Amino acid sequence: GLDVDKIDYYARDQRRTHGASHLELMFIEEAVVAKARCSQPMKCFQCKHFHGRPGIHYMIVWPDKLIVKAMEFFKTRFSMHSKVYTHKTVKAVEYMVTDALIAADPYVKIPSSQGRFEKISSAMNDPAAYVKLKDSVLDTIEMSTEDDLEPARKVLKRLRSRNLYKCAVEQRIKDEIAEHAWTKSQEFIKAEILGVDCRRYDSDGNAIEIHEDDVIVEKRVIHHGLKESNPVSRMRFLQKRNLVQINAETVERLPEAREIEESSYDAHIPRTLLEKTIRVFSRDSNPVKVDLIRHAFYQWYHDSSKVEPTTAFSPAPSAHMLTQDSDWENSPVPSVRKHIQSSHSEFKKRKAWSMQAEYSPPRKEVARDFKSIMS
């Protein structure tokens, strides 16, 4: 169903990124508790331990007038993940911060309990060290002078100067043919890109090649909250006539909310509820290197997406196919040849008639001009 806390989170993020929030506060103000049938009785803790009617327990529900607004909320969720949380620039910054922390991990020591020190990657094992993992870690790396932290400082310097990693490829997976490429792992795709034989040369004639550290492959999946299913189907709604029973004296007399059929709001359901995307980032911001990675990916992508022709789509061996190189006069399909010839002749007649109608003057004007000449 819909988590009330997440409504507040998405509203906050919308205000921070777009300046205003378009989420309806009615979701919070008009949420009530009622009885309803659980959408996942086999996984629900309440269904397993509640001794009332099987599959029915108390949950947060909404008035049925908010059904369209509920669908709009999940569209907003999808939009925020697409345009903010997993935007290519946001992910580029994320990868740069990750690279800086990995490079600095063996050399940055965080104080923990009992006078010990933990690395960044192991600070989560000690609560005293874990609470010190803040943005100040990046400031510590930037202000350091040790030679061991120089690679991490270079990455952070690029980040501060806005010299970010470049997104070379953003390919959506739209059909079953492209699904073959999607089944490959990120590591496999990266290895295949590195295996493509392609190179470029700079102005000095030096070869530009793709190295392993240049490529980052990401398989992104975003959806509306329930993968390929409609998330509103997990929500339960109360009809208007049952809202008066919310103020019942006992819990047992609370009304029962129900699921609303999709046919009542099908015009508001997105055509696609889940989006798959393969993205490839280049750590090198050189446009030539970015273009080279793009070229290598699409060469692999088209090769991996090819489907061998089957007999269902292949012409029969006895069939005769007319091509531009076929012997027209000796074609074994005279009926087809005759039909094409007649169609071509008819087309020539219509074209001649249209040209005559367009460029020939009307008969009355021709007769008038002839009389004036004779007189």
Short mmCIF file of C-alpha atoms in Angstrom, two decimals:
data_model
loop_
_atom_site.label_atom_id
_atom_site.label_comp_id
_atom_site.label_asym_id
_atom_site.label_seq_id
_atom_site.Cartn_x
_atom_site.Cartn_y
_atom_site.Cartn_z
CA GLY A 1 0.00 0.00 0.00
CA LEU A 2 0.95 3.64 0.48
CA ASP A 3 3.29 4.58 3.31
CA VAL A 4 2.23 7.86 4.90
CA ASP A 5 5.82 8.66 5.91
CA LYS A 6 6.99 8.41 2.30
CA ILE A 7 4.46 11.04 1.27
CA ASP A 8 6.25 13.48 3.55
CA TYR A 9 9.66 12.44 2.22
CA TYR A 10 8.70 12.92 -1.42
CA ALA A 11 7.04 16.26 -0.62
CA ARG A 12 10.23 17.41 1.12
CA ASP A 13 12.43 16.36 -1.79
CA GLN A 14 10.12 18.04 -4.29
CA ARG A 15 10.33 21.31 -2.40
CA ARG A 16 14.13 21.09 -2.24
CA THR A 17 14.59 20.30 -5.94
CA HIS A 18 11.65 21.97 -7.69
CA GLY A 19 10.83 24.78 -5.26
CA ALA A 20 7.31 23.52 -4.58
CA SER A 21 5.52 20.27 -3.85
CA HIS A 22 2.56 19.06 -5.87
CA LEU A 23 1.66 16.19 -3.57
CA GLU A 24 -1.78 16.25 -2.03
CA LEU A 25 -1.84 16.77 1.73
CA MET A 26 -5.22 15.07 1.66
CA PHE A 27 -3.38 11.74 1.72
CA ILE A 28 -2.20 12.55 5.24
CA GLU A 29 -5.25 14.45 6.45
CA GLU A 30 -7.89 11.99 5.25
CA ALA A 31 -6.11 8.73 6.01
CA VAL A 32 -8.18 6.61 8.41
CA VAL A 33 -8.05 3.17 9.96
CA ALA A 34 -10.57 0.53 8.91
CA LYS A 35 -10.87 -3.17 8.24
CA ALA A 36 -9.76 -4.44 4.85
CA ARG A 37 -8.60 -7.57 3.09
CA CYS A 38 -4.82 -7.84 3.04
CA SER A 39 -3.15 -7.89 -0.37
CA GLN A 40 -0.33 -10.18 0.84
CA PRO A 41 -1.74 -12.55 3.48
CA MET A 42 1.14 -15.04 3.13
CA LYS A 43 3.77 -12.39 3.99
CA CYS A 44 1.79 -10.22 6.40
CA PHE A 45 2.61 -10.50 10.11
CA GLN A 46 -0.93 -9.49 11.05
CA CYS A 47 -2.51 -12.21 8.91
CA LYS A 48 -0.27 -14.88 10.42
CA HIS A 49 -0.97 -13.95 14.06
CA PHE A 50 -4.43 -12.36 13.96
CA HIS A 51 -7.22 -14.72 15.02
CA GLY A 52 -10.14 -12.89 13.46
CA ARG A 53 -11.41 -13.31 9.91
CA PRO A 54 -8.62 -14.82 7.76
CA GLY A 55 -6.87 -12.25 5.59
CA ILE A 56 -8.76 -9.28 7.05
CA HIS A 57 -7.31 -6.90 9.62
CA TYR A 58 -7.05 -3.20 10.44
CA MET A 59 -4.98 -0.99 8.14
CA ILE A 60 -4.70 2.57 6.82
CA VAL A 61 -7.26 3.28 4.09
CA TRP A 62 -8.46 6.30 2.11
CA PRO A 63 -11.74 7.67 0.71
CA ASP A 64 -12.47 6.43 -2.80
CA LYS A 65 -12.43 10.01 -4.12
CA LEU A 66 -8.63 9.89 -3.83
CA ILE A 67 -8.16 6.99 -6.23
CA VAL A 68 -6.88 9.19 -9.07
CA LYS A 69 -4.73 11.21 -6.67
CA ALA A 70 -3.21 7.95 -5.45
CA MET A 71 -2.17 7.05 -8.99
CA GLU A 72 -0.75 10.55 -9.45
CA PHE A 73 1.34 10.10 -6.30
CA PHE A 74 3.00 6.98 -7.70
CA LYS A 75 3.64 8.85 -10.94
CA THR A 76 5.39 11.50 -8.85
CA ARG A 77 7.42 8.78 -7.18
CA PHE A 78 8.53 7.52 -10.61
CA SER A 79 9.35 11.05 -11.75
CA MET A 80 11.46 11.78 -8.66
CA HIS A 81 13.49 8.60 -9.12
CA SER A 82 13.97 9.33 -12.82
CA LYS A 83 14.75 13.05 -12.64
CA VAL A 84 16.37 13.39 -9.20
CA TYR A 85 17.42 10.26 -7.32
CA THR A 86 18.92 8.39 -10.30
CA HIS A 87 19.57 11.29 -12.67
CA LYS A 88 22.77 10.80 -14.67
CA THR A 89 24.45 13.81 -13.06
CA VAL A 90 23.50 12.67 -9.57
CA LYS A 91 24.88 9.20 -10.31
CA ALA A 92 28.08 10.69 -11.72
CA VAL A 93 28.64 12.59 -8.46
CA GLU A 94 27.80 9.43 -6.51
CA TYR A 95 30.40 7.40 -8.42
CA MET A 96 33.03 10.11 -7.89
CA VAL A 97 32.42 10.22 -4.14
CA THR A 98 32.55 6.42 -4.04
CA ASP A 99 35.86 6.37 -5.92
CA ALA A 100 37.33 8.97 -3.56
CA LEU A 101 36.27 7.00 -0.47
CA ILE A 102 37.62 3.73 -1.90
CA ALA A 103 40.96 5.35 -2.68
CA ALA A 104 41.19 6.85 0.81
CA ASP A 105 39.83 3.84 2.71
CA PRO A 106 43.17 2.23 3.68
CA TYR A 107 44.64 5.51 4.93
CA VAL A 108 41.82 7.34 6.76
CA LYS A 109 41.47 6.22 10.36
CA ILE A 110 38.31 6.94 12.33
CA PRO A 111 38.46 6.86 16.16
CA SER A 112 36.29 4.15 17.71
CA SER A 113 35.66 2.78 21.16
CA GLN A 114 38.42 1.50 23.43
CA GLY A 115 41.01 3.72 21.72
CA ARG A 116 41.02 1.81 18.44
CA PHE A 117 40.76 3.12 14.90
CA GLU A 118 38.58 1.86 12.07
CA LYS A 119 38.79 2.26 8.32
CA ILE A 120 35.92 3.93 6.47
CA SER A 121 34.66 0.57 5.21
CA SER A 122 34.68 -1.05 8.65
CA ALA A 123 33.41 1.89 10.72
CA MET A 124 29.90 0.44 10.64
CA ASN A 125 31.07 -2.35 12.93
CA ASP A 126 31.60 0.07 15.81
CA PRO A 127 28.82 2.51 16.84
CA ALA A 128 31.30 5.09 18.14
CA ALA A 129 33.08 5.17 14.76
CA TYR A 130 29.91 4.90 12.72
CA VAL A 131 28.41 8.14 14.09
CA LYS A 132 31.55 9.96 12.89
CA LEU A 133 30.88 9.05 9.23
CA LYS A 134 29.69 12.45 8.00
CA ASP A 135 30.39 14.74 5.08
CA SER A 136 33.35 15.99 7.06
CA VAL A 137 35.23 12.85 5.94
CA LEU A 138 35.51 14.41 2.48
CA ASP A 139 36.83 17.63 4.02
CA THR A 140 39.43 15.61 5.92
CA ILE A 141 40.62 14.00 2.68
CA GLU A 142 40.78 17.33 0.85
CA MET A 143 42.82 19.01 3.63
CA SER A 144 45.26 16.13 3.97
CA THR A 145 48.86 16.33 2.75
CA GLU A 146 49.82 12.63 2.66
CA ASP A 147 50.97 11.28 -0.67
CA ASP A 148 48.82 8.18 -0.20
CA LEU A 149 45.67 10.31 -0.36
CA GLU A 150 46.68 12.12 -3.56
CA PRO A 151 44.43 9.93 -5.84
CA ALA A 152 41.44 10.63 -3.61
CA ARG A 153 42.23 14.37 -3.56
CA LYS A 154 42.37 14.44 -7.37
CA VAL A 155 38.90 12.93 -7.63
CA LEU A 156 37.47 15.42 -5.12
CA LYS A 157 39.19 18.30 -6.92
CA ARG A 158 37.47 17.22 -10.15
CA LEU A 159 34.18 17.07 -8.24
CA ARG A 160 34.57 20.59 -6.82
CA SER A 161 35.51 21.99 -10.24
CA ARG A 162 32.49 20.31 -11.85
CA ASN A 163 34.64 18.10 -14.08
CA LEU A 164 32.30 15.17 -13.57
CA TYR A 165 32.22 11.70 -15.03
CA LYS A 166 30.37 11.67 -18.35
CA CYS A 167 27.35 9.55 -19.20
CA ALA A 168 28.29 8.07 -22.58
CA VAL A 169 25.28 5.78 -23.04
CA GLU A 170 21.71 5.74 -21.78
CA GLN A 171 19.89 2.92 -23.56
CA ARG A 172 16.33 1.96 -22.63
CA ILE A 173 15.30 -1.67 -22.88
CA LYS A 174 12.02 -1.53 -24.77
CA ASP A 175 11.46 -4.88 -26.48
CA GLU A 176 12.12 -8.59 -26.11
CA ILE A 177 15.12 -8.45 -28.46
CA ALA A 178 16.88 -5.94 -26.20
CA GLU A 179 16.04 -8.13 -23.17
CA HIS A 180 18.84 -10.45 -24.28
CA ALA A 181 21.35 -7.70 -23.52
CA TRP A 182 19.60 -6.90 -20.24
CA THR A 183 20.11 -10.44 -18.93
CA LYS A 184 23.88 -9.88 -18.89
CA SER A 185 25.52 -8.71 -15.69
CA GLN A 186 27.17 -5.31 -15.35
CA GLU A 187 30.60 -6.94 -15.15
CA PHE A 188 29.90 -8.99 -18.30
CA ILE A 189 28.75 -5.92 -20.25
CA LYS A 190 31.86 -4.03 -19.18
CA ALA A 191 34.10 -6.89 -20.30
CA GLU A 192 32.30 -7.06 -23.65
CA ILE A 193 32.75 -3.31 -24.21
CA LEU A 194 36.46 -3.59 -23.44
CA GLY A 195 36.67 -6.49 -25.89
CA VAL A 196 35.35 -4.48 -28.84
CA ASP A 197 38.15 -3.72 -31.28
CA CYS A 198 37.89 0.02 -31.80
CA ARG A 199 40.30 2.89 -31.35
CA ARG A 200 40.72 6.54 -32.25
CA TYR A 201 43.74 8.77 -32.79
CA ASP A 202 44.43 12.25 -31.49
CA SER A 203 45.93 15.14 -33.45
CA ASP A 204 49.45 13.84 -32.74
CA GLY A 205 48.65 10.40 -34.11
CA ASN A 206 48.60 8.69 -30.71
CA ALA A 207 46.09 5.86 -30.30
CA ILE A 208 43.20 6.41 -27.86
CA GLU A 209 41.92 3.17 -26.38
CA ILE A 210 39.42 2.16 -23.70
CA HIS A 211 40.91 0.95 -20.43
CA GLU A 212 39.21 -0.96 -17.64
CA ASP A 213 39.24 2.01 -15.25
CA ASP A 214 37.50 4.21 -17.83
CA VAL A 215 34.15 2.38 -17.84
CA ILE A 216 31.31 2.18 -15.32
CA VAL A 217 28.24 0.13 -16.31
CA GLU A 218 24.93 0.60 -14.52
CA LYS A 219 21.69 -1.33 -14.97
CA ARG A 220 18.96 0.98 -13.69
CA VAL A 221 15.44 -0.16 -12.84
CA ILE A 222 12.80 2.34 -11.75
CA HIS A 223 9.11 1.68 -11.28
CA HIS A 224 5.98 3.14 -9.72
CA GLY A 225 6.28 1.22 -6.46
CA LEU A 226 5.35 -2.38 -7.33
CA LYS A 227 7.67 -3.27 -10.21
CA GLU A 228 5.53 -4.25 -13.22
CA SER A 229 2.26 -4.26 -11.26
CA ASN A 230 -0.10 -1.44 -10.37
CA PRO A 231 0.73 -0.19 -6.84
CA VAL A 232 -2.77 1.21 -6.33
CA SER A 233 -4.05 -2.38 -6.34
CA ARG A 234 -2.46 -2.79 -2.90
CA MET A 235 -4.41 0.15 -1.46
CA ARG A 236 -7.88 -0.07 0.06
CA PHE A 237 -10.58 2.59 -0.19
CA LEU A 238 -13.80 3.43 1.60
CA GLN A 239 -16.97 4.46 -0.17
CA LYS A 240 -18.53 7.75 0.83
CA ARG A 241 -21.52 6.14 2.51
CA ASN A 242 -19.21 4.14 4.81
CA LEU A 243 -17.17 7.10 6.03
CA VAL A 244 -19.72 7.92 8.71
CA GLN A 245 -18.93 4.60 10.40
CA ILE A 246 -15.34 5.67 11.07
CA ASN A 247 -16.47 7.21 14.36
CA ALA A 248 -17.93 3.93 15.57
CA GLU A 249 -17.97 3.36 19.33
CA THR A 250 -16.12 0.05 19.09
CA VAL A 251 -13.31 -1.15 16.89
CA GLU A 252 -15.36 -4.14 15.77
CA ARG A 253 -17.92 -1.84 14.15
CA LEU A 254 -15.44 -0.08 11.90
CA PRO A 255 -16.33 -0.27 8.18
CA GLU A 256 -14.55 -2.54 5.71
CA ALA A 257 -12.57 -0.94 2.90
CA ARG A 258 -12.19 -2.61 -0.48
CA GLU A 259 -10.00 -2.61 -3.55
CA ILE A 260 -11.25 -0.50 -6.47
CA GLU A 261 -11.33 -2.03 -9.93
CA GLU A 262 -8.77 -0.69 -12.39
CA SER A 263 -11.50 -0.07 -14.97
CA SER A 264 -12.70 2.91 -12.94
CA TYR A 265 -9.39 4.77 -13.37
CA ASP A 266 -7.65 2.94 -16.23
CA ALA A 267 -7.16 6.19 -18.18
CA HIS A 268 -4.77 7.35 -15.43
CA ILE A 269 -2.65 4.18 -15.33
CA PRO A 270 0.70 4.59 -17.14
CA ARG A 271 1.27 2.46 -20.20
CA THR A 272 4.57 1.22 -18.73
CA LEU A 273 4.96 0.75 -14.98
CA LEU A 274 8.62 -0.31 -15.02
CA GLU A 275 11.58 1.11 -16.94
CA LYS A 276 14.89 -0.62 -17.57
CA THR A 277 17.93 1.33 -18.68
CA ILE A 278 21.57 0.45 -19.32
CA ARG A 279 23.88 3.39 -18.68
CA VAL A 280 27.60 3.57 -19.27
CA PHE A 281 29.73 6.27 -17.63
CA SER A 282 33.22 7.38 -18.60
CA ARG A 283 35.64 8.40 -15.88
CA ASP A 284 37.64 10.20 -18.56
CA SER A 285 35.90 13.42 -19.59
CA ASN A 286 37.76 13.58 -22.91
CA PRO A 287 35.03 13.85 -25.60
CA VAL A 288 36.99 11.50 -27.88
CA LYS A 289 37.15 8.85 -25.14
CA VAL A 290 33.43 9.29 -24.35
CA ASP A 291 32.54 8.88 -28.02
CA LEU A 292 34.77 5.81 -28.26
CA ILE A 293 33.00 4.17 -25.31
CA ARG A 294 29.63 5.00 -26.87
CA HIS A 295 30.68 3.45 -30.17
CA ALA A 296 31.99 0.29 -28.45
CA PHE A 297 28.80 -0.15 -26.44
CA TYR A 298 26.45 0.13 -29.39
CA GLN A 299 28.57 -2.20 -31.45
CA TRP A 300 28.27 -4.79 -28.66
CA TYR A 301 24.60 -3.94 -28.05
CA HIS A 302 23.51 -4.51 -31.65
CA ASP A 303 25.56 -7.69 -31.91
CA SER A 304 24.12 -9.10 -28.68
CA SER A 305 20.54 -8.15 -29.63
CA LYS A 306 20.56 -9.96 -32.95
CA VAL A 307 18.05 -12.79 -33.27
CA GLU A 308 18.68 -15.65 -35.64
CA PRO A 309 15.90 -15.99 -38.28
CA THR A 310 13.57 -18.92 -37.80
CA THR A 311 11.59 -20.96 -40.31
CA ALA A 312 8.44 -19.13 -39.26
CA PHE A 313 9.80 -15.92 -40.78
CA SER A 314 11.80 -17.43 -43.67
CA PRO A 315 10.26 -17.70 -47.14
CA ALA A 316 9.52 -21.13 -48.52
CA PRO A 317 12.25 -22.54 -50.79
CA SER A 318 9.86 -22.73 -53.75
CA ALA A 319 8.76 -19.12 -53.48
CA HIS A 320 10.07 -16.61 -56.03
CA MET A 321 11.05 -13.21 -54.67
CA LEU A 322 11.14 -10.25 -57.04
CA THR A 323 14.04 -7.93 -56.38
CA GLN A 324 15.73 -5.16 -58.30
CA ASP A 325 18.14 -7.78 -59.72
CA SER A 326 15.45 -10.28 -60.76
CA ASP A 327 14.89 -11.26 -64.41
CA TRP A 328 11.61 -9.47 -65.05
CA GLU A 329 10.67 -11.10 -68.35
CA ASN A 330 11.43 -14.64 -67.14
CA SER A 331 9.64 -14.30 -63.89
CA PRO A 332 7.69 -17.49 -63.05
CA VAL A 333 4.85 -15.41 -61.60
CA PRO A 334 3.12 -13.94 -64.68
CA SER A 335 0.00 -12.92 -62.78
CA VAL A 336 2.04 -10.80 -60.40
CA ARG A 337 4.02 -9.31 -63.29
CA LYS A 338 0.82 -8.48 -65.18
CA HIS A 339 -0.73 -6.88 -62.11
CA ILE A 340 2.32 -4.70 -61.49
CA GLN A 341 2.48 -3.68 -65.14
CA SER A 342 -1.19 -2.70 -65.19
CA SER A 343 -0.84 -0.79 -61.94
CA HIS A 344 2.16 1.08 -63.33
CA SER A 345 0.26 1.96 -66.51
CA GLU A 346 -2.70 3.20 -64.50
CA PHE A 347 -0.35 5.30 -62.38
CA LYS A 348 1.15 6.90 -65.52
CA LYS A 349 -2.32 7.72 -66.85
CA ARG A 350 -3.37 9.36 -63.57
CA LYS A 351 -0.14 11.33 -63.42
CA ALA A 352 -0.59 12.60 -66.97
CA TRP A 353 -4.20 13.55 -66.26
CA SER A 354 -3.24 15.42 -63.07
CA MET A 355 -0.47 17.32 -64.89
CA GLN A 356 -2.88 18.26 -67.67
CA ALA A 357 -5.49 19.41 -65.19
CA GLU A 358 -2.90 21.47 -63.31
CA TYR A 359 -1.15 23.20 -66.22
CA SER A 360 -3.78 23.27 -69.01
CA PRO A 361 -5.99 26.40 -69.10
CA PRO A 362 -9.78 25.93 -68.98
CA ARG A 363 -11.57 25.30 -72.31
CA LYS A 364 -13.62 28.50 -72.11
CA GLU A 365 -10.47 30.63 -71.81
CA VAL A 366 -8.88 28.82 -74.79
CA ALA A 367 -12.00 29.48 -76.94
CA ARG A 368 -12.10 33.14 -75.92
CA ASP A 369 -8.42 33.61 -76.82
CA PHE A 370 -8.98 31.88 -80.19
CA LYS A 371 -11.89 34.23 -81.10
CA SER A 372 -9.85 37.31 -80.17
CA ILE A 373 -7.02 36.14 -82.43
CA MET A 374 -9.37 35.44 -85.39
CA SER A 375 -11.06 38.81 -85.03
#
